Structure formats: structure tokens, C-alpha cells
PDB file of C-alpha atoms in Angstrom:
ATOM      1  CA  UNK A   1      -5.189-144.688 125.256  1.00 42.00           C
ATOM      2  CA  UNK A   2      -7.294-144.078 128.281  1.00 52.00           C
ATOM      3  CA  UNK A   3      -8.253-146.622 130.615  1.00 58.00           C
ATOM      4  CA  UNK A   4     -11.201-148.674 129.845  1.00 67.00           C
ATOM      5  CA  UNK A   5     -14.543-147.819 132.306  1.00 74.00           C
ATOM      6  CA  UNK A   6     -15.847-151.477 133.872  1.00 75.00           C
ATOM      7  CA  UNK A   7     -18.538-151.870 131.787  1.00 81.00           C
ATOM      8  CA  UNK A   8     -16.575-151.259 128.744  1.00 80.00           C
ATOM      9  CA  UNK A   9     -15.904-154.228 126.164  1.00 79.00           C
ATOM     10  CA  UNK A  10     -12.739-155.337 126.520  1.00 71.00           C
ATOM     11  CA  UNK A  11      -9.786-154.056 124.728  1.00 60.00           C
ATOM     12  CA  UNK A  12      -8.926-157.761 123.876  1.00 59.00           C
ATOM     13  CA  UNK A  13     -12.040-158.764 121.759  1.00 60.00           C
ATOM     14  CA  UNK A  14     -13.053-161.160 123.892  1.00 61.00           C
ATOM     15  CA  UNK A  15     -16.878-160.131 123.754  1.00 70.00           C
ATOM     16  CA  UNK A  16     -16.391-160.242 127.300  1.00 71.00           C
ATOM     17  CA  UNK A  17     -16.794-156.605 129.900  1.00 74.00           C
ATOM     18  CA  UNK A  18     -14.077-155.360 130.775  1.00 68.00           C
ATOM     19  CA  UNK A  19     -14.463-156.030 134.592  1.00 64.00           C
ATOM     20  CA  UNK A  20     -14.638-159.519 133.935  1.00 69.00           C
ATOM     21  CA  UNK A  21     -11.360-159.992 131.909  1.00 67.00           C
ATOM     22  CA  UNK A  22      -8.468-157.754 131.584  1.00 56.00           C
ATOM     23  CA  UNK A  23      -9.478-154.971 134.443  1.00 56.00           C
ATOM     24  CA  UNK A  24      -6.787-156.403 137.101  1.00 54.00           C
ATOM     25  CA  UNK A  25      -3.532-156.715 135.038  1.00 50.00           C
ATOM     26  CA  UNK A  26      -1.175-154.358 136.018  1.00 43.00           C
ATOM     27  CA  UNK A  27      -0.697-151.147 134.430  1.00 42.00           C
ATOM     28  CA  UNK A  28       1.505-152.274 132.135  1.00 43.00           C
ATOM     29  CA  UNK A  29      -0.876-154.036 130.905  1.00 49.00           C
ATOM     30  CA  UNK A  30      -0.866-154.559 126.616  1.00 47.00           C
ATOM     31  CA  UNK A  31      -4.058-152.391 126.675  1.00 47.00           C
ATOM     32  CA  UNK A  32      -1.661-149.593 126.822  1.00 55.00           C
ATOM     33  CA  UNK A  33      -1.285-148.557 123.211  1.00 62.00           C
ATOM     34  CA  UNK A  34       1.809-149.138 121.017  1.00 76.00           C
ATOM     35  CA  UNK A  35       0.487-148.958 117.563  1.00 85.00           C
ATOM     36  CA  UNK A  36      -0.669-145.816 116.267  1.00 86.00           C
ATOM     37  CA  UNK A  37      -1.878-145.020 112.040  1.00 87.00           C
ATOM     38  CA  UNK A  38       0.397-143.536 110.025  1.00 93.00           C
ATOM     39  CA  UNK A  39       0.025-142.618 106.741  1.00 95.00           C
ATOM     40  CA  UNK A  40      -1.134-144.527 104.395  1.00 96.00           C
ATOM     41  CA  UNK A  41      -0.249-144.696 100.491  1.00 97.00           C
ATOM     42  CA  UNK A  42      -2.443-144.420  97.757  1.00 96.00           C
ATOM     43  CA  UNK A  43      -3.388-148.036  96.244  1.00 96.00           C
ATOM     44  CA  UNK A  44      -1.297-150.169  94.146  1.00 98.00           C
ATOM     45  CA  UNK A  45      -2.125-150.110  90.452  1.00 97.00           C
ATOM     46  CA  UNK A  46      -2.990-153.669  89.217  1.00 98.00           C
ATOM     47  CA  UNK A  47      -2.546-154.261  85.656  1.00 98.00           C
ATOM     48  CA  UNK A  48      -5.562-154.735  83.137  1.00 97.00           C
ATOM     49  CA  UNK A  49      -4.840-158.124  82.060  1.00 97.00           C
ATOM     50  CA  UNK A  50      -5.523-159.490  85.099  1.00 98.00           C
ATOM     51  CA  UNK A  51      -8.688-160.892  86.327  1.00 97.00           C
ATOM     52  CA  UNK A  52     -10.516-158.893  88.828  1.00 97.00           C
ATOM     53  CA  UNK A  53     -13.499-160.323  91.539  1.00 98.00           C
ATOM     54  CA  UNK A  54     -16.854-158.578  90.689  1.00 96.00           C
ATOM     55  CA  UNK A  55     -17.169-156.865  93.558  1.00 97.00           C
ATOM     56  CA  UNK A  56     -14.270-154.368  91.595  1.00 97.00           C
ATOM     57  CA  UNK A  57     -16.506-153.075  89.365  1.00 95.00           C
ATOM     58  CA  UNK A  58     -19.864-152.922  92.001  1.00 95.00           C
ATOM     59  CA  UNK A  59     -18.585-150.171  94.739  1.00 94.00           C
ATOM     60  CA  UNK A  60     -16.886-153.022  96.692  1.00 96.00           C
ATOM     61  CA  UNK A  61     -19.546-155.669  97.044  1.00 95.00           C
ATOM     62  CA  UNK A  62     -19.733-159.367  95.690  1.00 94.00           C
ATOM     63  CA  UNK A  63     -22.592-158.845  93.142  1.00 92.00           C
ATOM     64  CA  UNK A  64     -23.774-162.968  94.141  1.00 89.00           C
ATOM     65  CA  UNK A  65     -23.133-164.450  97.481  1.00 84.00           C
ATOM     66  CA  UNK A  66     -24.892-168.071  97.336  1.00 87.00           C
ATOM     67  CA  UNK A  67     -22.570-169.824  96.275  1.00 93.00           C
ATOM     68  CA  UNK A  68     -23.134-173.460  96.583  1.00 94.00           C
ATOM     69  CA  UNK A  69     -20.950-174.320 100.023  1.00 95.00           C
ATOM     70  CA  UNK A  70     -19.866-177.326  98.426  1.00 97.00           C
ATOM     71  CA  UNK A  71     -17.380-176.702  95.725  1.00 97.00           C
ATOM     72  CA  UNK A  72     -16.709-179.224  92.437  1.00 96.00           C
ATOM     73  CA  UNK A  73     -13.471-181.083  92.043  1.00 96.00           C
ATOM     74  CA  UNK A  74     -12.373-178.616  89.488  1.00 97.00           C
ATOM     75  CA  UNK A  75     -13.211-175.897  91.645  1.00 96.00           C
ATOM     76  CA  UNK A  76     -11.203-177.460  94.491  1.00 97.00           C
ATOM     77  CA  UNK A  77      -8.276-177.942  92.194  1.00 98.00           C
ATOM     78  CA  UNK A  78      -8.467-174.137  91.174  1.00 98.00           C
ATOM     79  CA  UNK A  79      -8.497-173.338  94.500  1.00 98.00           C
ATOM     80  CA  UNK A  80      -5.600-175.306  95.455  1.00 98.00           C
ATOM     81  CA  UNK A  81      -3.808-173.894  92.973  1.00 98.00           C
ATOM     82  CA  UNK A  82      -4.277-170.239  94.328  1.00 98.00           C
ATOM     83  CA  UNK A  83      -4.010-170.711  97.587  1.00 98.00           C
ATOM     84  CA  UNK A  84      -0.494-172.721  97.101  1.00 98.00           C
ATOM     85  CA  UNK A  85      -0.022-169.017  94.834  1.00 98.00           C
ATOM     86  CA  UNK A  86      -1.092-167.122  97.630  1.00 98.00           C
ATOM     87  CA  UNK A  87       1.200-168.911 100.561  1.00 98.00           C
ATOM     88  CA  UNK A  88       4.067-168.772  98.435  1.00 98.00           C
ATOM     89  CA  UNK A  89       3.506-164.673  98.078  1.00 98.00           C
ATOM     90  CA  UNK A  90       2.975-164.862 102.093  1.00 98.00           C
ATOM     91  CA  UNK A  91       6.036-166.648 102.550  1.00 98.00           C
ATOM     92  CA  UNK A  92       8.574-164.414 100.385  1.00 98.00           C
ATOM     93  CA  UNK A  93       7.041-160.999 101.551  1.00 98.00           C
ATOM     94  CA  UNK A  94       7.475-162.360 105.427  1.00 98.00           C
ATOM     95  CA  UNK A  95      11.416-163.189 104.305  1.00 98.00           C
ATOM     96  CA  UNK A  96      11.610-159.105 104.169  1.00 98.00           C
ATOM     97  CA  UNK A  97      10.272-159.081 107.540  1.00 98.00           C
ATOM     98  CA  UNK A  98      12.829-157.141 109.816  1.00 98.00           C
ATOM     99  CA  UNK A  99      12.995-154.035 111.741  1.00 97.00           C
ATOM    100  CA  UNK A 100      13.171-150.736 110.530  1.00 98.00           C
ATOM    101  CA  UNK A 101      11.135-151.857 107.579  1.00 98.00           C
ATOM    102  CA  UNK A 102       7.887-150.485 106.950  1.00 98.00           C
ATOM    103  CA  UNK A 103       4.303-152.347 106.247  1.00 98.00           C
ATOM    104  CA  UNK A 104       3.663-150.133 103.294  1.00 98.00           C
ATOM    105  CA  UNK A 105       6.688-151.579 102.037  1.00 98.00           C
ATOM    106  CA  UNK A 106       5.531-155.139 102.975  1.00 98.00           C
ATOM    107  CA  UNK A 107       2.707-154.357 100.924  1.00 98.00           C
ATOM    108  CA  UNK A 108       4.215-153.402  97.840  1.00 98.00           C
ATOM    109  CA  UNK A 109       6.438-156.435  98.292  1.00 98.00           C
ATOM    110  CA  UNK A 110       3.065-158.461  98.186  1.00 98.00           C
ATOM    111  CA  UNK A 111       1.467-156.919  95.641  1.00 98.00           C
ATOM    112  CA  UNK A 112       4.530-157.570  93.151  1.00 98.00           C
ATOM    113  CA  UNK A 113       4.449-161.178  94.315  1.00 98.00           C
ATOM    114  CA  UNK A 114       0.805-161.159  93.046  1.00 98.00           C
ATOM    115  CA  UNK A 115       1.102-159.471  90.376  1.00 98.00           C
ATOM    116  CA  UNK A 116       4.117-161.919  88.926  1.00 98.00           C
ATOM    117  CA  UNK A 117       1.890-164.658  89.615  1.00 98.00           C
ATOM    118  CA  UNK A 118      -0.622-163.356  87.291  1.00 98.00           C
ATOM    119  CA  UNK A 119      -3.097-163.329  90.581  1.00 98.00           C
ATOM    120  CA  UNK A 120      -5.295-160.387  91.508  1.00 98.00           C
ATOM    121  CA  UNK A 121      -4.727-159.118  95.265  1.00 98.00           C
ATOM    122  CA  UNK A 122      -8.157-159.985  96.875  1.00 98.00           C
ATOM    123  CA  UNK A 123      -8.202-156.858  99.657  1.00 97.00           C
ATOM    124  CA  UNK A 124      -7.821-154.393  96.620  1.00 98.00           C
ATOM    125  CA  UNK A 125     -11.281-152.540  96.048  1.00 97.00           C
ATOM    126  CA  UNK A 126     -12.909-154.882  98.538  1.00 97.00           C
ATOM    127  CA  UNK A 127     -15.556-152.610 100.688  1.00 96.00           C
ATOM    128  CA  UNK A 128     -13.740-149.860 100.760  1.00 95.00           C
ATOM    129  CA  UNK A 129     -10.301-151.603 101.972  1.00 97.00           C
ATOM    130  CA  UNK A 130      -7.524-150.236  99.265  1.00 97.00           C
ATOM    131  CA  UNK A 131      -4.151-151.966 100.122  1.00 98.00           C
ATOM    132  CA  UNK A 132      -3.136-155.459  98.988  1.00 98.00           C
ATOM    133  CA  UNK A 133      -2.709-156.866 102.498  1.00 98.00           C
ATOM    134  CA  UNK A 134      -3.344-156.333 105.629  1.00 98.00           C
ATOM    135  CA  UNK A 135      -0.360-156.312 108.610  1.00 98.00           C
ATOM    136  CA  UNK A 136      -1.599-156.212 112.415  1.00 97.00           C
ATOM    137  CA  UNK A 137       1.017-155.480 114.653  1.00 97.00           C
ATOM    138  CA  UNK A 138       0.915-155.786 118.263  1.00 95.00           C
ATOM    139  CA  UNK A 139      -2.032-155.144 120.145  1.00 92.00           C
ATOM    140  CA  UNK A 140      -4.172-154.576 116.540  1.00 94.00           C
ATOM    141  CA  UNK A 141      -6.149-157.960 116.351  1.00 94.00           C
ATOM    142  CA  UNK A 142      -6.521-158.144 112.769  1.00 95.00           C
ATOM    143  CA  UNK A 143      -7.262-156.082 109.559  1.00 95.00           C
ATOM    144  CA  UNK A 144      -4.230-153.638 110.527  1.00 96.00           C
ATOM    145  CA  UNK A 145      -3.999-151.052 107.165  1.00 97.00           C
ATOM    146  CA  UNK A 146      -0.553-150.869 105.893  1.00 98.00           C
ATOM    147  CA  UNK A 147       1.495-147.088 106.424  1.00 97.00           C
ATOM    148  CA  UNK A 148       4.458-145.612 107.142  1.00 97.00           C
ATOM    149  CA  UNK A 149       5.098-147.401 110.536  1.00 94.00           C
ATOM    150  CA  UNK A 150       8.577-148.494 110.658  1.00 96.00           C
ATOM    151  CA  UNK A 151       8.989-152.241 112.499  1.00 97.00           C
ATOM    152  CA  UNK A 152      10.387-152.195 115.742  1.00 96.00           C
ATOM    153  CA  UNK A 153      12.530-154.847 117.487  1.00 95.00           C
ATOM    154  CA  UNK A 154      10.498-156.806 119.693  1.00 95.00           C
ATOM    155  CA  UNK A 155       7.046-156.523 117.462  1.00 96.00           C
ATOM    156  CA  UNK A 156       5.036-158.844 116.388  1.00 97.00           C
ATOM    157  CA  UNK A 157       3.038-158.545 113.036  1.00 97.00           C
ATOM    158  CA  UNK A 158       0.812-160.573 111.109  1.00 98.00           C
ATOM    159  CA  UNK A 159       0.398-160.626 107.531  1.00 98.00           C
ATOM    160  CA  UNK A 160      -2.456-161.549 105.795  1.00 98.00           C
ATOM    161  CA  UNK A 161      -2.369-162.455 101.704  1.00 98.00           C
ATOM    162  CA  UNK A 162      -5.606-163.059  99.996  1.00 98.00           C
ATOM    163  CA  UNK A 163      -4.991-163.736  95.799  1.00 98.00           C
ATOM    164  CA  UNK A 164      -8.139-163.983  92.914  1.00 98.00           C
ATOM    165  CA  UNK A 165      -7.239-166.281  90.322  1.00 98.00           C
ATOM    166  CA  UNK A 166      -8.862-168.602  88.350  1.00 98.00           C
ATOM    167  CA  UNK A 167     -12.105-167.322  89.521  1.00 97.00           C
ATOM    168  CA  UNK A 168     -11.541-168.193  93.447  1.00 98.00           C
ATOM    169  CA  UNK A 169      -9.626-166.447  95.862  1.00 98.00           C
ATOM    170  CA  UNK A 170      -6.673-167.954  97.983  1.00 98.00           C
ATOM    171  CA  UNK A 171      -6.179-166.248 102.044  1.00 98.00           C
ATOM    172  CA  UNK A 172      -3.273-166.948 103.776  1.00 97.00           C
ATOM    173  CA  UNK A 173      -1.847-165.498 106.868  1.00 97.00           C
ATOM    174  CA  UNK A 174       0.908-166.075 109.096  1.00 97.00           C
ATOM    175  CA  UNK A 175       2.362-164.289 112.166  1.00 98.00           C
ATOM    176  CA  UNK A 176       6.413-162.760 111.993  1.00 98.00           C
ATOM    177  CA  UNK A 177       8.617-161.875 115.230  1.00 97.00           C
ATOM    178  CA  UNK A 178      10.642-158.423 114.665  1.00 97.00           C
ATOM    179  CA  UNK A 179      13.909-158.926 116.368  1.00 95.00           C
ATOM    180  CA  UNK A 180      14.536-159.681 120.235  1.00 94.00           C
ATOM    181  CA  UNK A 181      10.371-160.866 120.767  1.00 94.00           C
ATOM    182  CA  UNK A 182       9.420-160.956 124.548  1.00 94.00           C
ATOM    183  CA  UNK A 183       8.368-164.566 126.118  1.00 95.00           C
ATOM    184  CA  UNK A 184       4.840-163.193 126.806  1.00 94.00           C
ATOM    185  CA  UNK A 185       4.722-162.637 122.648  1.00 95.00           C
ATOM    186  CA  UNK A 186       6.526-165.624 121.890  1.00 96.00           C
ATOM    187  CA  UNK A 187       4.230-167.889 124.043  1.00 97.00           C
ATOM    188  CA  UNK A 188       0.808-166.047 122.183  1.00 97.00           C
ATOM    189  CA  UNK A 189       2.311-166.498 119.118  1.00 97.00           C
ATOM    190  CA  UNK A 190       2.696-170.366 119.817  1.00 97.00           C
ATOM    191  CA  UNK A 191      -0.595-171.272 121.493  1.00 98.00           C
ATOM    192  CA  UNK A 192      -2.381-169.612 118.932  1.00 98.00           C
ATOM    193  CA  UNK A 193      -0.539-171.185 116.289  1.00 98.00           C
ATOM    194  CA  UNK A 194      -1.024-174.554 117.745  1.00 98.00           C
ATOM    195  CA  UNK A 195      -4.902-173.903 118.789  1.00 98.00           C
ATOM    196  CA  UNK A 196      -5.212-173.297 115.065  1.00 98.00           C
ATOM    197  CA  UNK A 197      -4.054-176.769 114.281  1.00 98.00           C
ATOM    198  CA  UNK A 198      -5.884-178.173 116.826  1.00 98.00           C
ATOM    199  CA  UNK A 199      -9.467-176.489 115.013  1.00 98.00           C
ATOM    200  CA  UNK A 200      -7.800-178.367 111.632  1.00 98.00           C
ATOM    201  CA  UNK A 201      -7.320-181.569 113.328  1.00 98.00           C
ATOM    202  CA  UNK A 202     -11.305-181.573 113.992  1.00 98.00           C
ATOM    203  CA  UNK A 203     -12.086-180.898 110.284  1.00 98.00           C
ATOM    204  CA  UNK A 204     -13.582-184.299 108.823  1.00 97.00           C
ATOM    205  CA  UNK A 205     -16.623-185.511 106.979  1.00 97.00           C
ATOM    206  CA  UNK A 206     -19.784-185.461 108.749  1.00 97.00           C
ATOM    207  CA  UNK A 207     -18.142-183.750 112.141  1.00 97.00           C
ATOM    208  CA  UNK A 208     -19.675-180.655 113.601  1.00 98.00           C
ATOM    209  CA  UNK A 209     -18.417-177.340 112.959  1.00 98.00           C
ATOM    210  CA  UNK A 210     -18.317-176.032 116.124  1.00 98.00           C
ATOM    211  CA  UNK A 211     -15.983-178.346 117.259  1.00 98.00           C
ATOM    212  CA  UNK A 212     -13.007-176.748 115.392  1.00 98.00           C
ATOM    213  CA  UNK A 213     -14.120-173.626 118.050  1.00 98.00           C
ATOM    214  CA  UNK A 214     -14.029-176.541 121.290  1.00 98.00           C
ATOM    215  CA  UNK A 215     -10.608-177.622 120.398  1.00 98.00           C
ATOM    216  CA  UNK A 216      -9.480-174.006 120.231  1.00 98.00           C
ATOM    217  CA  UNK A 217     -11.058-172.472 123.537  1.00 98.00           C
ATOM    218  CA  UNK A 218     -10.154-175.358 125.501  1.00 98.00           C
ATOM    219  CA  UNK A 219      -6.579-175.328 124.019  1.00 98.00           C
ATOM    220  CA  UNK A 220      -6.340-171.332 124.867  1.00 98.00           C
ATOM    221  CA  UNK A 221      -8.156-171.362 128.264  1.00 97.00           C
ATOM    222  CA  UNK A 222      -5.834-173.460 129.117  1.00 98.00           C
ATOM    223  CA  UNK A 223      -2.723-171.916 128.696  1.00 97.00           C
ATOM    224  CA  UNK A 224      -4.771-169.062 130.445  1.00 96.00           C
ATOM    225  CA  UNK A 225      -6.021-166.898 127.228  1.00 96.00           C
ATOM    226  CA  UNK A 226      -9.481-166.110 126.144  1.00 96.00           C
ATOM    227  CA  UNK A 227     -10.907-166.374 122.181  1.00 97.00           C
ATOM    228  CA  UNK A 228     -11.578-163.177 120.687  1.00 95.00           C
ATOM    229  CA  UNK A 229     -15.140-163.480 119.797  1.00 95.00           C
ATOM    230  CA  UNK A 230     -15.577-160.742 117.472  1.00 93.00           C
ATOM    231  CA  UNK A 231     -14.039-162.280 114.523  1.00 95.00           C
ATOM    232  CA  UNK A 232     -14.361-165.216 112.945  1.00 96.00           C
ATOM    233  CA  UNK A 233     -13.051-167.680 110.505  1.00 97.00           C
ATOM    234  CA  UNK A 234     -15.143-168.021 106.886  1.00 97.00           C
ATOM    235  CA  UNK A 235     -15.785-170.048 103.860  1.00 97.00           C
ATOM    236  CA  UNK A 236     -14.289-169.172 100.507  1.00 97.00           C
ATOM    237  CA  UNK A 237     -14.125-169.913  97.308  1.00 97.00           C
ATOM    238  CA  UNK A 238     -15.705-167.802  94.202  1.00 96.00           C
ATOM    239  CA  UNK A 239     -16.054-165.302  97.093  1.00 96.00           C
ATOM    240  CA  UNK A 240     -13.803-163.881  99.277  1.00 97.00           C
ATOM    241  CA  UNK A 241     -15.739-164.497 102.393  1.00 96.00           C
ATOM    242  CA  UNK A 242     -19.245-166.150 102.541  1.00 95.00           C
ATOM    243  CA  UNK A 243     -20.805-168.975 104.577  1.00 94.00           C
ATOM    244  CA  UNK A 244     -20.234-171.055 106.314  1.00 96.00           C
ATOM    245  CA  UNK A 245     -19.103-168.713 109.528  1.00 96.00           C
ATOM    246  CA  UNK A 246     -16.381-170.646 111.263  1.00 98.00           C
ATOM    247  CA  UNK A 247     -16.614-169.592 114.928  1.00 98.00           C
ATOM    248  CA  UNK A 248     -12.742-169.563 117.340  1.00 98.00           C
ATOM    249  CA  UNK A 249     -14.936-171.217 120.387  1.00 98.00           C
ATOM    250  CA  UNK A 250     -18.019-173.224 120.952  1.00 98.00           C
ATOM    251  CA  UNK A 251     -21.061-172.720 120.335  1.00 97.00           C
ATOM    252  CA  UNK A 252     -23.737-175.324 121.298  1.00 96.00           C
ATOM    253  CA  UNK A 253     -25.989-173.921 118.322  1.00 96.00           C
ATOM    254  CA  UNK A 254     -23.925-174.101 115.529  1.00 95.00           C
ATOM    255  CA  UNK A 255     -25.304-177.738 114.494  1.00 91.00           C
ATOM    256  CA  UNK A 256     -23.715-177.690 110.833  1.00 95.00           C
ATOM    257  CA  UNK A 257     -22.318-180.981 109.739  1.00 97.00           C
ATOM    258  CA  UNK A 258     -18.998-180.389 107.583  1.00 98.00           C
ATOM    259  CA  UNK A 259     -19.285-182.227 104.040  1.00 98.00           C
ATOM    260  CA  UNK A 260     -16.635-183.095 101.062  1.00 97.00           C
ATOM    261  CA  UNK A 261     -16.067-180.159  99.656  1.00 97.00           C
ATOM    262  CA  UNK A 262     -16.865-177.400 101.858  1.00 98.00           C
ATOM    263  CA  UNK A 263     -13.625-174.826 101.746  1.00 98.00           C
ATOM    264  CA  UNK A 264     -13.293-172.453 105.060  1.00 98.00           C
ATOM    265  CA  UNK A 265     -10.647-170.519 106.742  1.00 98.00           C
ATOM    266  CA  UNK A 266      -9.318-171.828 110.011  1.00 98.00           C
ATOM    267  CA  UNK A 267      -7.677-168.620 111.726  1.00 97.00           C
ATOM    268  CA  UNK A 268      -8.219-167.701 115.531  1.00 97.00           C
ATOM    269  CA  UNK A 269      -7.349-164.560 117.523  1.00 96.00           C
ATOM    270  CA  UNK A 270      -6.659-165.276 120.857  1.00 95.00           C
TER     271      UNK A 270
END
């Protein structure tokens, strides 16, 4: 990977240029490639019997997307039901998690875990995304496609499970260490996963939403990390990602005052 010019974004995701963020590290600096694509399998057959999303059968897309943001108690039960589904497919496929494996074959574990749960994989026909979950490893921020990449020791990888059933869809993720981890990775790993608590811990009736993204900038900047900006948390529910937008730092503008019943995804990238 060549060397990004000043002006460039940065390689991070930051939003920030490049000049400003990551430009004096030294050259061994994690902008320095590790992950490359490999091949990837065709998708998984699903079978009939199972419900599918609409946006199957429609070239990818969700045929409605307004969706009342607050969801009925029987709709919050359903969806407590699949996302407990969903973690619980998460949580066996990341017990395979070990080096020399590959992610294609974590995503075949996955998509048997779904399919013996009688749940639909969400990622499966959604845009034009074909694999049941998705498996960033390393420097790859998110939305990594499954292939023929064997682990090594020392990654790190996140897994992300997303399950339709019942009519809503569940989204879990969760991130594994391959082997002997470096500190560096280690300590990422762990302010991330406690800056994500720290968003949850905000989450209460009538409290703004951008103060899940205070508690999680403030929490990263100062362990000396920045938020990557270009992807964000979302709400869920009959749809696999619609409003509201749940931003990873603050923004004075985002005025929206959480209510019972709203479901969203907490999940930053730091």
C-alpha cells in the first residue's frame, strides 16, 4: 500500500486529513497493509422454508423504510428473541476462532448456526453483499467479505452476525484475538470495547442521542485514539438498518431525544 499524500483522508477513518492524524507514526505504522482479498465463495444456499426480508426478492433493497422508530411490546419481544438467536450464533462461530482457520469457513459455521435456528442470515442478498457475515481483520474497519484468508497468530478479527426472524432482524458483533495478540491490539480491542459500554450506559428515556457519541470520544481521546467517523451505529428492527443514525462522537446537532421503545445498534470503530 503506498503511502498516503497529506491531503489524503486518513487510512484510519477518522474523517480527519491525513496530515493531521496518522502522518508522523513511524513507518511501521498499521497503515502498512496486512490484509489482502482472497477469494471468495459463492453464497450459501438458505432453505425455502425460511422467512426471507423483502429486500430478497427487490434487487437488494428494503421495499419500506419508515418504520415507526418506536417499536410495540410485541415487536420488542420478537426482537429480543432474535437477537438472543443471533448472539448465541456469534458466540459458537467465535468458539472456532483460531489460527490457520479461514473466514469463509467462519461463515459457513454461521450460516449453519442460522439456519438450525430457523433464522434467515440478514447480510444474504442485502445490496449486493452475498455472504452470511462479515469478518474484518486487522487494519479492515468493518464490513470485511469472508475468503480464503487463513487466520494468522497475532490477528485480530471481528465478526459480525445479523439474523431475520420473526419479521425483525437481530446484529451482533464481537471482536476475537488469533493466538499470541500484540499489547497495541490488545489495548484497541479493550478501549473500544469499554467506550462501547460507556455509549450504553448513556441510553435512557428522554436523554440525547448524541451523548452515547460524547461518552465514546472522550473515553477514546483519552486513551489517545480518534472515532472513526465514517461509520456509524443504526436503528433496527423490521429493517436491517434505518433511522435513527447513531453517531461514535458528538455532534452538537443531533438534538434527538431517545424514547421507550426506540431499538439501535451501539457499535464504535475506533
Amino acid at each position: 500500500m503506498n503511502t498516503p499524500k497529506s491531503n489524503d483522508p486518513c487510512w484510519c477513518g477518522s474523517g480527519k486529513k491525513f496530515k493531521r492524524c496518522h502522518k508522523e507514526l513511524p513507518s511501521t505504522a498499521m497503515w502498512e497493509r496486512t490484509v489482502y482479498p482472497g477469494e471468495v465463495s459463492p453464497r450459501l444456499a438458505v432453505p425455502e422454508h425460511i422467512e426471507r426480508p423483502d429486500y430478497v426478492a427487490n434487487r437488494g433493497k428494503p421495499k419500506r423504510n419508515n418504520y415507526p422508530l418506536v417499536k410495540s411490546a410485541e415487536m420488542i419481544q420478537a426482537m429480543r428473541r432474535t437477537n438472543a438467536l443471533t448472539a448465541e450464533v456469534l458466540a459458537e462461530t467465535g468458539s472456532y476462532v483460531k489460527a490457520g482457520i479461514t473466514t469463509d469457513e467462519l461463515d459457513a459455521i454461521a450460516h449453519e448456526g442460522y439456519i438450525k435456528r430457523g433464522g434467515y442470515p440478514s447480510c444474504v442478498g442485502y445490496g449486493t453483499y452475498q455472504k452470511s457475515v462479515c469478518t474484518s481483520v486487522n487494519e479492515v474497519i468493518c464490513h470485511g467479505i469472508p475468503d480464503d484468508r487463513a487466520l494468522k497468530d497475532g490477528d485480530i478479527l471481528n465478526i459480525d452476525v445479523s439474523m431475520f426472524k420473526e419479521g425483525v432482524h437481530g446484529d451482533c458483533s464481537a471482536t476475537f484475538m488469533v493466538g499470541d495478540v500484540s499489547e497495541t491490539a490488545r489495548r484497541l480491542v479493550a478501549v473500544t470495547h469499554d467506550a462501547m459500554y460507556l455509549g450504553i450506559q448513556t441510553v435512557k428515556p428522554d436523554s440525547k442521542l448524541n451523548e452515547i457519541g460524547r461518552a465514546i470520544q472522550v473515553h477514546a481521546e483519552n486513551h489517545g485514539y480518534t472515532v472513526v467517523e465514517a461509520f456509524v451505529g443504526h436503528g433496527i428492527g423490521e429493517n436491517f438498518h434505518m433511522a435513527p443514525s447513531v453517531l461514535h462522537y458528538y455532534d452538537r446537532s443531533v438534538s434527538t431525544r431517545l424514547q421507550v421503545g426506540m431499538t439501535f445498534t451501539v457499535e464504535p470503530m475506533i
